[in-house]
């Protein structure tokens, strides 16, 4: 039995309870969690914006130590430090054949399996494949990646989602070039990672936008050279900061229609807008045909930073080791399992950066 944060049903509060976690079967790995990040995607699962099987053990951004492995598992052994990979690629579907592993058709099929059993006998699923909001988890072997040398396990948890997403949004999706101006909308965990990635790319100026004035210090520490408190005049303010043109690249990390539209309007003629935030079906964004022609802007989605975790983790680790990337700067709260509901409330209210569950 291990303690876990369970979502009984969509819209219900999380329950911190004991679950019966089985031993790893063939091709599976049991991991004792060291840390797990509280991501907005977990909140999106809890409120139904993203739909996966429930009841479920939530949590998908985590790292820990291998406890045991099932039959047929090679390359991973008890005692190894691993990062959880919530979106493993199959390697054979059409997107994978094109090298677009972040769009793998089968990446989330594991979310439908029975992961554990509640004390009343209810079968539980792993939220986003890995069920990281628990003292221990059992996952398929392709859902773990070795922690790169020199990276503390607790910090490594952030590599599993926030940092891959923010880094990839800048380097893979938007393809920010040195000297380009960038605006980042939303200064949460992913937004802070995006700001750091823009700084690493040599962008400038870098404008951070958030509804909270209190996040300015966090944003500037991550790399922002300018800070704008979101309002009806945000796009106009950003154009003023960029010689009247708008930024070369706008990256939206919120997932709201008004923010996506503002990010698009904040980019220059011919600029690029990348949408990282996950919004609901009710968030409708509209454009007229003339403005699409006139402005010549590009609007694109971004899934998991358009990353291949196996290839990108070593790159990120090198940036951490040389001091370019500061993982601990993303964390504003270190919490326990019992504190996850409060962390959800903070995200709803737009407070703080990344909350990290410490086990």
CSV table of N, CA, C and O in Angstrom, one decimal, residues 166 169-170 174 176 182-186 194 198 247 249-254 263 272-276:
chain,number,residue,atom,x,y,z
A,166,UNK,N,8.8,24.2,-22.1
A,166,UNK,CA,9.2,25.5,-22.3
A,166,UNK,C,10.4,25.6,-23.2
A,166,UNK,O,10.5,26.5,-24.1
A,169,UNK,N,9.2,24.8,-26.8
A,169,UNK,CA,8.4,25.8,-27.4
A,169,UNK,C,9.3,26.9,-28.1
A,169,UNK,O,9.0,27.4,-29.1
A,170,UNK,N,10.4,27.2,-27.4
A,170,UNK,CA,11.4,28.2,-27.9
A,170,UNK,C,12.2,27.6,-29.0
A,170,UNK,O,12.4,28.2,-30.1
A,174,UNK,N,8.8,27.5,-32.0
A,174,UNK,CA,8.9,28.9,-32.5
A,174,UNK,C,10.3,29.1,-33.2
A,174,UNK,O,10.4,30.0,-33.9
A,176,UNK,N,13.2,30.2,-32.1
A,176,UNK,CA,13.7,31.6,-31.8
A,176,UNK,C,15.2,31.7,-32.1
A,176,UNK,O,16.0,30.8,-31.7
A,182,UNK,N,10.9,38.4,-28.0
A,182,UNK,CA,10.0,37.4,-27.6
A,182,UNK,C,9.1,37.9,-26.5
A,182,UNK,O,9.5,38.6,-25.6
A,183,UNK,N,7.8,37.6,-26.5
A,183,UNK,CA,6.9,37.8,-25.5
A,183,UNK,C,6.3,36.5,-25.0
A,183,UNK,O,5.9,35.6,-25.8
A,184,UNK,N,6.3,36.3,-23.7
A,184,UNK,CA,5.8,35.0,-23.0
A,184,UNK,C,4.6,35.4,-22.2
A,184,UNK,O,4.7,36.2,-21.3
A,185,UNK,N,3.5,34.8,-22.5
A,185,UNK,CA,2.3,35.0,-21.8
A,185,UNK,C,2.0,33.9,-20.8
A,185,UNK,O,1.8,32.8,-21.1
A,186,UNK,N,2.0,34.3,-19.5
A,186,UNK,CA,1.8,33.3,-18.4
A,186,UNK,C,3.1,33.0,-17.7
A,186,UNK,O,4.0,32.3,-18.3
A,194,UNK,N,10.0,28.8,-20.2
A,194,UNK,CA,10.1,29.4,-21.5
A,194,UNK,C,10.9,30.6,-21.5
A,194,UNK,O,11.7,30.9,-22.4
A,198,UNK,N,14.2,31.3,-23.7
A,198,UNK,CA,14.4,32.5,-24.6
A,198,UNK,C,15.7,33.2,-24.3
A,198,UNK,O,16.4,33.6,-25.2
A,247,UNK,N,6.5,41.9,-31.2
A,247,UNK,CA,7.6,41.0,-31.1
A,247,UNK,C,7.7,40.1,-32.3
A,247,UNK,O,6.8,39.8,-33.0
A,249,UNK,N,8.3,36.9,-31.9
A,249,UNK,CA,7.7,35.6,-31.4
A,249,UNK,C,6.9,35.9,-30.2
A,249,UNK,O,7.4,36.5,-29.2
A,250,UNK,N,5.7,35.4,-30.1
A,250,UNK,CA,4.9,35.4,-28.9
A,250,UNK,C,4.6,33.9,-28.6
A,250,UNK,O,4.2,33.1,-29.4
A,251,UNK,N,4.8,33.6,-27.3
A,251,UNK,CA,4.5,32.2,-26.8
A,251,UNK,C,3.5,32.3,-25.7
A,251,UNK,O,3.7,32.9,-24.7
A,252,UNK,N,2.3,31.6,-25.9
A,252,UNK,CA,1.2,31.7,-25.0
A,252,UNK,C,1.2,30.4,-24.2
A,252,UNK,O,1.1,29.3,-24.7
A,253,UNK,N,1.3,30.6,-22.9
A,253,UNK,CA,1.3,29.4,-21.9
A,253,UNK,C,0.1,29.4,-21.0
A,253,UNK,O,0.2,28.8,-19.9
A,254,UNK,N,-1.0,29.9,-21.4
A,254,UNK,CA,-2.2,30.0,-20.6
A,254,UNK,C,-3.3,29.1,-21.1
A,254,UNK,O,-4.0,28.4,-20.3
A,263,UNK,N,-1.7,37.5,-27.7
A,263,UNK,CA,-0.4,37.1,-28.1
A,263,UNK,C,-0.2,37.3,-29.6
A,263,UNK,O,0.8,37.8,-30.1
A,272,UNK,N,5.5,35.3,-35.4
A,272,UNK,CA,5.2,33.9,-35.1
A,272,UNK,C,4.6,33.8,-33.7
A,272,UNK,O,5.2,34.3,-32.7
A,273,UNK,N,3.4,33.1,-33.6
A,273,UNK,CA,2.8,32.9,-32.3
A,273,UNK,C,2.7,31.4,-32.0
A,273,UNK,O,2.2,30.6,-32.9
A,274,UNK,N,3.2,30.9,-30.9
A,274,UNK,CA,3.2,29.5,-30.5
A,274,UNK,C,2.3,29.3,-29.3
A,274,UNK,O,2.5,30.0,-28.3
A,275,UNK,N,1.3,28.4,-29.4
A,275,UNK,CA,0.4,28.2,-28.3
A,275,UNK,C,0.7,27.0,-27.6
A,275,UNK,O,0.6,25.9,-28.1
A,276,UNK,N,1.2,27.1,-26.3
A,276,UNK,CA,1.5,26.0,-25.5
A,276,UNK,C,0.4,25.6,-24.5
A,276,UNK,O,0.2,24.5,-24.2
